PDB file of C-alpha atoms in Angstrom:
ATOM      1  CA  UNK N   1     -66.430  21.296  32.169  1.00 83.00           C
ATOM      2  CA  UNK N   2     -67.711  21.665  35.917  1.00 85.00           C
ATOM      3  CA  UNK N   3     -65.243  19.026  37.165  1.00 93.00           C
ATOM      4  CA  UNK N   4     -68.350  16.774  38.386  1.00 96.00           C
ATOM      5  CA  UNK N   5     -68.512  13.484  36.771  1.00 97.00           C
ATOM      6  CA  UNK N   6     -71.488  11.379  36.418  1.00 98.00           C
ATOM      7  CA  UNK N   7     -71.910   7.825  35.129  1.00 97.00           C
ATOM      8  CA  UNK N   8     -73.670   6.455  33.354  1.00 97.00           C
ATOM      9  CA  UNK N   9     -74.645   9.246  30.863  1.00 96.00           C
ATOM     10  CA  UNK N  10     -77.671   7.304  29.574  1.00 97.00           C
ATOM     11  CA  UNK N  11     -79.569   4.128  30.940  1.00 97.00           C
ATOM     12  CA  UNK N  12     -82.671   2.273  29.845  1.00 97.00           C
ATOM     13  CA  UNK N  13     -84.161  -0.072  32.123  1.00 97.00           C
ATOM     14  CA  UNK N  14     -87.546  -1.589  32.841  1.00 98.00           C
ATOM     15  CA  UNK N  15     -90.152  -0.933  35.539  1.00 98.00           C
ATOM     16  CA  UNK N  16     -89.556  -2.522  38.896  1.00 97.00           C
ATOM     17  CA  UNK N  17     -85.772  -2.656  38.332  1.00 98.00           C
ATOM     18  CA  UNK N  18     -83.003  -0.984  40.481  1.00 98.00           C
ATOM     19  CA  UNK N  19     -80.292   1.215  39.090  1.00 98.00           C
ATOM     20  CA  UNK N  20     -77.189   3.003  40.647  1.00 98.00           C
ATOM     21  CA  UNK N  21     -76.209   6.312  39.430  1.00 98.00           C
ATOM     22  CA  UNK N  22     -72.715   7.399  40.260  1.00 98.00           C
ATOM     23  CA  UNK N  23     -71.015  10.725  40.970  1.00 98.00           C
ATOM     24  CA  UNK N  24     -67.482  11.989  41.350  1.00 98.00           C
ATOM     25  CA  UNK N  25     -67.483  15.480  42.751  1.00 96.00           C
ATOM     26  CA  UNK N  26     -64.899  18.200  42.017  1.00 94.00           C
ATOM     27  CA  UNK N  27     -61.581  17.750  43.485  1.00 93.00           C
ATOM     28  CA  UNK N  28     -61.521  18.886  46.968  1.00 90.00           C
ATOM     29  CA  UNK N  29     -65.344  19.332  47.315  1.00 91.00           C
ATOM     30  CA  UNK N  30     -67.117  17.726  50.318  1.00 91.00           C
ATOM     31  CA  UNK N  31     -70.590  18.287  49.662  1.00 90.00           C
ATOM     32  CA  UNK N  32     -72.590  16.275  47.008  1.00 92.00           C
ATOM     33  CA  UNK N  33     -76.058  17.038  46.027  1.00 92.00           C
ATOM     34  CA  UNK N  34     -78.487  15.147  43.853  1.00 95.00           C
ATOM     35  CA  UNK N  35     -81.564  16.673  41.682  1.00 94.00           C
ATOM     36  CA  UNK N  36     -83.923  15.161  39.556  1.00 95.00           C
ATOM     37  CA  UNK N  37     -85.170  17.039  36.433  1.00 94.00           C
ATOM     38  CA  UNK N  38     -88.215  15.951  34.579  1.00 90.00           C
ATOM     39  CA  UNK N  39     -90.327  17.792  31.932  1.00 80.00           C
ATOM     40  CA  UNK N  40     -93.283  18.309  34.143  1.00 70.00           C
ATOM     41  CA  UNK N  41     -91.549  18.707  37.658  1.00 71.00           C
ATOM     42  CA  UNK N  42     -88.665  20.908  36.855  1.00 80.00           C
ATOM     43  CA  UNK N  43     -85.389  20.705  38.765  1.00 86.00           C
ATOM     44  CA  UNK N  44     -85.989  18.948  42.121  1.00 89.00           C
ATOM     45  CA  UNK N  45     -83.656  18.786  45.051  1.00 89.00           C
ATOM     46  CA  UNK N  46     -83.474  15.336  46.401  1.00 93.00           C
ATOM     47  CA  UNK N  47     -80.685  15.168  48.880  1.00 92.00           C
ATOM     48  CA  UNK N  48     -77.251  16.371  50.103  1.00 90.00           C
ATOM     49  CA  UNK N  49     -74.479  14.784  51.669  1.00 92.00           C
ATOM     50  CA  UNK N  50     -71.389  16.262  53.442  1.00 90.00           C
ATOM     51  CA  UNK N  51     -68.297  14.643  54.095  1.00 91.00           C
ATOM     52  CA  UNK N  52     -70.139  11.328  54.140  1.00 93.00           C
ATOM     53  CA  UNK N  53     -73.179  12.299  56.363  1.00 92.00           C
ATOM     54  CA  UNK N  54     -76.519  13.293  55.196  1.00 92.00           C
ATOM     55  CA  UNK N  55     -76.807  17.095  55.407  1.00 87.00           C
ATOM     56  CA  UNK N  56     -80.209  18.022  53.714  1.00 86.00           C
ATOM     57  CA  UNK N  57     -83.234  16.172  52.401  1.00 88.00           C
ATOM     58  CA  UNK N  58     -85.584  17.409  49.787  1.00 87.00           C
ATOM     59  CA  UNK N  59     -88.189  15.574  47.896  1.00 83.00           C
ATOM     60  CA  UNK N  60     -86.620  12.318  47.747  1.00 92.00           C
ATOM     61  CA  UNK N  61     -88.887   9.198  47.528  1.00 95.00           C
ATOM     62  CA  UNK N  62     -88.552   6.224  49.861  1.00 96.00           C
ATOM     63  CA  UNK N  63     -87.734   4.075  46.867  1.00 97.00           C
ATOM     64  CA  UNK N  64     -84.617   6.243  46.308  1.00 97.00           C
ATOM     65  CA  UNK N  65     -81.448   6.287  48.616  1.00 97.00           C
ATOM     66  CA  UNK N  66     -78.003   7.862  48.555  1.00 97.00           C
ATOM     67  CA  UNK N  67     -74.666   7.574  50.219  1.00 97.00           C
ATOM     68  CA  UNK N  68     -71.594   9.280  50.002  1.00 97.00           C
ATOM     69  CA  UNK N  69     -68.409   7.117  50.318  1.00 97.00           C
ATOM     70  CA  UNK N  70     -64.991   7.886  52.156  1.00 96.00           C
ATOM     71  CA  UNK N  71     -63.490   8.882  48.895  1.00 95.00           C
ATOM     72  CA  UNK N  72     -66.300  11.320  48.552  1.00 96.00           C
ATOM     73  CA  UNK N  73     -68.016  10.037  45.471  1.00 97.00           C
ATOM     74  CA  UNK N  74     -71.598   9.479  45.805  1.00 98.00           C
ATOM     75  CA  UNK N  75     -74.199   6.920  44.443  1.00 98.00           C
ATOM     76  CA  UNK N  76     -78.009   7.397  44.051  1.00 98.00           C
ATOM     77  CA  UNK N  77     -79.879   4.105  44.195  1.00 98.00           C
ATOM     78  CA  UNK N  78     -83.409   4.020  42.538  1.00 98.00           C
ATOM     79  CA  UNK N  79     -85.405   1.023  43.240  1.00 97.00           C
ATOM     80  CA  UNK N  80     -88.743  -0.352  42.161  1.00 97.00           C
ATOM     81  CA  UNK N  81     -88.590   1.920  39.271  1.00 98.00           C
ATOM     82  CA  UNK N  82     -91.775   3.375  37.749  1.00 97.00           C
ATOM     83  CA  UNK N  83     -92.341   5.013  34.327  1.00 96.00           C
ATOM     84  CA  UNK N  84     -92.572   8.310  36.275  1.00 94.00           C
ATOM     85  CA  UNK N  85     -89.017   8.027  37.529  1.00 96.00           C
ATOM     86  CA  UNK N  86     -87.822   8.636  33.875  1.00 96.00           C
ATOM     87  CA  UNK N  87     -85.778  11.942  34.072  1.00 96.00           C
ATOM     88  CA  UNK N  88     -82.443  13.501  34.131  1.00 96.00           C
ATOM     89  CA  UNK N  89     -80.520  12.950  37.336  1.00 97.00           C
ATOM     90  CA  UNK N  90     -77.980  15.632  38.247  1.00 96.00           C
ATOM     91  CA  UNK N  91     -75.210  15.478  40.710  1.00 96.00           C
ATOM     92  CA  UNK N  92     -73.632  18.631  42.017  1.00 93.00           C
ATOM     93  CA  UNK N  93     -70.918  19.536  44.349  1.00 92.00           C
ATOM     94  CA  UNK N  94     -69.521  22.288  46.603  1.00 87.00           C
ATOM     95  CA  UNK N  95     -66.495  22.850  48.687  1.00 82.00           C
ATOM     96  CA  UNK N  96     -68.280  23.198  51.897  1.00 72.00           C
ATOM     97  CA  UNK N  97     -71.433  22.187  53.817  1.00 64.00           C
ATOM     98  CA  UNK N  98     -73.408  25.056  52.817  1.00 57.00           C
ATOM     99  CA  UNK N  99     -72.322  28.115  54.601  1.00 50.00           C
ATOM    100  CA  UNK N 100     -73.463  31.563  53.415  1.00 53.00           C
ATOM    101  CA  UNK N 101     -72.562  32.293  49.928  1.00 63.00           C
ATOM    102  CA  UNK N 102     -72.222  28.691  48.951  1.00 68.00           C
ATOM    103  CA  UNK N 103     -72.597  27.911  45.316  1.00 77.00           C
ATOM    104  CA  UNK N 104     -72.795  24.350  43.716  1.00 84.00           C
ATOM    105  CA  UNK N 105     -71.376  23.074  40.379  1.00 90.00           C
ATOM    106  CA  UNK N 106     -73.342  20.624  38.319  1.00 93.00           C
ATOM    107  CA  UNK N 107     -72.435  17.533  36.205  1.00 96.00           C
ATOM    108  CA  UNK N 108     -73.697  16.825  32.872  1.00 95.00           C
ATOM    109  CA  UNK N 109     -76.367  14.421  34.195  1.00 96.00           C
ATOM    110  CA  UNK N 110     -77.530  10.846  33.865  1.00 97.00           C
ATOM    111  CA  UNK N 111     -80.439  10.279  31.592  1.00 96.00           C
ATOM    112  CA  UNK N 112     -82.814   7.597  32.888  1.00 97.00           C
ATOM    113  CA  UNK N 113     -85.544   5.988  30.827  1.00 97.00           C
ATOM    114  CA  UNK N 114     -87.835   3.473  32.374  1.00 97.00           C
ATOM    115  CA  UNK N 115     -89.801   1.376  29.950  1.00 97.00           C
TER     116      UNK N 115
ATOM    117  CA  UNK Y   1     -87.309  29.469  53.157  1.00 56.00           C
ATOM    118  CA  UNK Y   2     -87.452  32.500  50.969  1.00 62.00           C
ATOM    119  CA  UNK Y   3     -89.560  32.181  48.037  1.00 81.00           C
ATOM    120  CA  UNK Y   4     -88.527  33.647  44.758  1.00 89.00           C
ATOM    121  CA  UNK Y   5     -90.764  34.962  41.970  1.00 92.00           C
ATOM    122  CA  UNK Y   6     -89.531  35.325  38.389  1.00 95.00           C
ATOM    123  CA  UNK Y   7     -91.191  36.016  34.989  1.00 96.00           C
ATOM    124  CA  UNK Y   8     -91.750  32.746  33.270  1.00 94.00           C
ATOM    125  CA  UNK Y   9     -90.266  33.801  29.934  1.00 96.00           C
ATOM    126  CA  UNK Y  10     -88.781  36.831  28.232  1.00 97.00           C
ATOM    127  CA  UNK Y  11     -87.739  37.617  24.755  1.00 97.00           C
ATOM    128  CA  UNK Y  12     -84.923  39.877  23.351  1.00 97.00           C
ATOM    129  CA  UNK Y  13     -82.853  40.442  20.338  1.00 97.00           C
ATOM    130  CA  UNK Y  14     -79.216  40.072  19.802  1.00 97.00           C
ATOM    131  CA  UNK Y  15     -77.015  42.946  21.050  1.00 96.00           C
ATOM    132  CA  UNK Y  16     -79.610  44.138  23.647  1.00 97.00           C
ATOM    133  CA  UNK Y  17     -79.288  44.290  27.312  1.00 97.00           C
ATOM    134  CA  UNK Y  18     -81.635  41.886  29.184  1.00 98.00           C
ATOM    135  CA  UNK Y  19     -82.728  42.479  32.837  1.00 98.00           C
ATOM    136  CA  UNK Y  20     -84.450  39.627  34.632  1.00 97.00           C
ATOM    137  CA  UNK Y  21     -85.790  40.652  38.009  1.00 97.00           C
ATOM    138  CA  UNK Y  22     -86.394  38.234  40.889  1.00 95.00           C
ATOM    139  CA  UNK Y  23     -88.682  38.986  43.884  1.00 95.00           C
ATOM    140  CA  UNK Y  24     -87.833  37.624  47.334  1.00 91.00           C
ATOM    141  CA  UNK Y  25     -89.920  39.450  49.762  1.00 91.00           C
ATOM    142  CA  UNK Y  26     -89.054  37.267  52.690  1.00 88.00           C
ATOM    143  CA  UNK Y  27     -85.345  36.983  52.283  1.00 88.00           C
ATOM    144  CA  UNK Y  28     -83.533  36.389  55.515  1.00 85.00           C
ATOM    145  CA  UNK Y  29     -80.554  38.399  56.930  1.00 87.00           C
ATOM    146  CA  UNK Y  30     -78.024  35.546  56.149  1.00 82.00           C
ATOM    147  CA  UNK Y  31     -79.509  34.832  52.659  1.00 85.00           C
ATOM    148  CA  UNK Y  32     -77.388  35.313  49.593  1.00 88.00           C
ATOM    149  CA  UNK Y  33     -78.750  35.483  46.045  1.00 90.00           C
ATOM    150  CA  UNK Y  34     -77.391  33.064  43.416  1.00 90.00           C
ATOM    151  CA  UNK Y  35     -78.326  33.067  39.666  1.00 93.00           C
ATOM    152  CA  UNK Y  36     -77.856  29.922  37.550  1.00 93.00           C
ATOM    153  CA  UNK Y  37     -78.157  29.353  33.724  1.00 96.00           C
ATOM    154  CA  UNK Y  38     -79.393  26.082  32.177  1.00 95.00           C
ATOM    155  CA  UNK Y  39     -79.139  24.827  28.587  1.00 94.00           C
ATOM    156  CA  UNK Y  40     -81.448  22.099  27.571  1.00 88.00           C
ATOM    157  CA  UNK Y  41     -80.201  18.625  28.670  1.00 86.00           C
ATOM    158  CA  UNK Y  42     -77.372  20.152  30.690  1.00 91.00           C
ATOM    159  CA  UNK Y  43     -76.614  20.835  34.282  1.00 92.00           C
ATOM    160  CA  UNK Y  44     -77.336  24.572  35.584  1.00 92.00           C
ATOM    161  CA  UNK Y  45     -74.158  26.727  35.528  1.00 93.00           C
ATOM    162  CA  UNK Y  46     -73.406  29.270  38.143  1.00 91.00           C
ATOM    163  CA  UNK Y  47     -73.562  32.783  36.770  1.00 93.00           C
ATOM    164  CA  UNK Y  48     -73.240  35.330  39.727  1.00 94.00           C
ATOM    165  CA  UNK Y  49     -73.812  35.679  43.408  1.00 92.00           C
ATOM    166  CA  UNK Y  50     -74.413  38.563  45.641  1.00 92.00           C
ATOM    167  CA  UNK Y  51     -75.550  39.850  49.032  1.00 92.00           C
ATOM    168  CA  UNK Y  52     -76.188  43.544  48.475  1.00 91.00           C
ATOM    169  CA  UNK Y  53     -75.542  46.289  46.346  1.00 91.00           C
ATOM    170  CA  UNK Y  54     -74.011  45.371  42.854  1.00 95.00           C
ATOM    171  CA  UNK Y  55     -71.722  42.597  41.869  1.00 95.00           C
ATOM    172  CA  UNK Y  56     -70.105  42.375  38.369  1.00 95.00           C
ATOM    173  CA  UNK Y  57     -68.209  39.472  36.686  1.00 94.00           C
ATOM    174  CA  UNK Y  58     -67.232  38.888  33.223  1.00 93.00           C
ATOM    175  CA  UNK Y  59     -70.822  37.416  32.167  1.00 92.00           C
ATOM    176  CA  UNK Y  60     -73.321  39.478  34.143  1.00 96.00           C
ATOM    177  CA  UNK Y  61     -74.181  42.005  36.801  1.00 97.00           C
ATOM    178  CA  UNK Y  62     -76.440  41.588  39.801  1.00 97.00           C
ATOM    179  CA  UNK Y  63     -78.151  44.464  41.141  1.00 97.00           C
ATOM    180  CA  UNK Y  64     -79.594  44.274  44.712  1.00 97.00           C
ATOM    181  CA  UNK Y  65     -81.512  47.274  46.261  1.00 96.00           C
ATOM    182  CA  UNK Y  66     -80.971  48.168  49.986  1.00 96.00           C
ATOM    183  CA  UNK Y  67     -84.065  46.222  51.057  1.00 95.00           C
ATOM    184  CA  UNK Y  68     -82.994  43.172  49.368  1.00 95.00           C
ATOM    185  CA  UNK Y  69     -86.507  42.001  48.436  1.00 95.00           C
ATOM    186  CA  UNK Y  70     -85.646  41.782  44.792  1.00 96.00           C
ATOM    187  CA  UNK Y  71     -82.571  41.372  42.579  1.00 96.00           C
ATOM    188  CA  UNK Y  72     -81.902  41.946  39.049  1.00 97.00           C
ATOM    189  CA  UNK Y  73     -79.643  39.896  36.857  1.00 98.00           C
ATOM    190  CA  UNK Y  74     -78.281  41.998  34.006  1.00 98.00           C
ATOM    191  CA  UNK Y  75     -76.945  40.365  30.840  1.00 97.00           C
ATOM    192  CA  UNK Y  76     -75.207  42.765  28.481  1.00 94.00           C
ATOM    193  CA  UNK Y  77     -75.385  42.630  24.811  1.00 93.00           C
ATOM    194  CA  UNK Y  78     -77.132  39.069  24.594  1.00 97.00           C
ATOM    195  CA  UNK Y  79     -76.503  36.743  21.848  1.00 96.00           C
ATOM    196  CA  UNK Y  80     -78.170  33.812  20.591  1.00 97.00           C
ATOM    197  CA  UNK Y  81     -76.168  31.426  22.751  1.00 95.00           C
ATOM    198  CA  UNK Y  82     -77.588  33.232  25.934  1.00 96.00           C
ATOM    199  CA  UNK Y  83     -80.994  31.525  25.015  1.00 97.00           C
ATOM    200  CA  UNK Y  84     -81.527  29.465  28.324  1.00 97.00           C
ATOM    201  CA  UNK Y  85     -83.410  29.202  31.502  1.00 96.00           C
ATOM    202  CA  UNK Y  86     -82.288  31.505  34.276  1.00 97.00           C
ATOM    203  CA  UNK Y  87     -82.833  30.592  37.801  1.00 94.00           C
ATOM    204  CA  UNK Y  88     -82.765  32.865  40.859  1.00 92.00           C
ATOM    205  CA  UNK Y  89     -82.108  31.199  44.257  1.00 89.00           C
ATOM    206  CA  UNK Y  90     -82.193  32.796  47.584  1.00 87.00           C
ATOM    207  CA  UNK Y  91     -80.694  31.151  50.915  1.00 80.00           C
ATOM    208  CA  UNK Y  92     -77.704  29.820  52.540  1.00 69.00           C
ATOM    209  CA  UNK Y  93     -78.401  26.261  53.386  1.00 55.00           C
ATOM    210  CA  UNK Y  94     -76.960  27.178  56.589  1.00 52.00           C
ATOM    211  CA  UNK Y  95     -78.754  26.056  59.888  1.00 47.00           C
ATOM    212  CA  UNK Y  96     -81.182  24.060  57.955  1.00 49.00           C
ATOM    213  CA  UNK Y  97     -82.115  26.416  55.274  1.00 53.00           C
ATOM    214  CA  UNK Y  98     -82.372  25.090  51.844  1.00 60.00           C
ATOM    215  CA  UNK Y  99     -83.114  28.236  49.817  1.00 59.00           C
ATOM    216  CA  UNK Y 100     -80.085  27.991  47.834  1.00 64.00           C
ATOM    217  CA  UNK Y 101     -80.718  24.583  46.861  1.00 75.00           C
ATOM    218  CA  UNK Y 102     -84.233  25.013  45.595  1.00 78.00           C
ATOM    219  CA  UNK Y 103     -84.941  25.723  42.029  1.00 82.00           C
ATOM    220  CA  UNK Y 104     -88.062  27.228  40.960  1.00 82.00           C
ATOM    221  CA  UNK Y 105     -89.426  27.316  37.557  1.00 85.00           C
ATOM    222  CA  UNK Y 106     -86.783  29.808  36.284  1.00 92.00           C
ATOM    223  CA  UNK Y 107     -87.184  32.395  33.447  1.00 96.00           C
ATOM    224  CA  UNK Y 108     -86.977  31.094  29.967  1.00 95.00           C
ATOM    225  CA  UNK Y 109     -84.948  33.751  27.783  1.00 97.00           C
ATOM    226  CA  UNK Y 110     -85.243  33.570  24.044  1.00 97.00           C
ATOM    227  CA  UNK Y 111     -82.666  35.583  22.147  1.00 97.00           C
ATOM    228  CA  UNK Y 112     -83.767  36.265  18.472  1.00 96.00           C
ATOM    229  CA  UNK Y 113     -81.653  37.356  15.634  1.00 95.00           C
TER     230      UNK Y 113
END
């Protein structure tokens, strides 16, 4: 158990809908990261937040957004869902904002199926 | 952003030592080298991290030559449960670098009985 909690574990929704994935980082961790993993794309870095502010941005679509709240939990919002958005979404956390030697700890992921 | 190159797949047998090499020719001075392990449908798990020379923990060893342009993850006496994908990441995520956040294709290790 990494200490990173993600909900829901599984989610099935229709195209065009909007969903929110939730992540609670490890106790004391200030950074939260979101990743998308699909069969054909591998593990894709989406975005990082540190203490409530966006820190780094990867291949995140404009239909997707994220935020980190004062209690440090984070939410990933996916809107106008398409079939291709079906994937496993991972949240990860780390203690700091990414100084040298930083490592990150992953949750078990949220399975999203768009039908 | 230091790019990494790893073998796509490797096969081994139980009880053998497995060495997975990662090339990172344009590694920067501040970059660390981090390895993760991922089982199907699970989040990647940190294995080991190093900057230079050799690092050893209860799970693996990491060998980094003086020029740091490559690194080798060594798994002693693998078992069937070591069958997984292993990722090599290089970077710091410091000063805008995202190297330690970018996962490549990884190396799929298959351990056979």
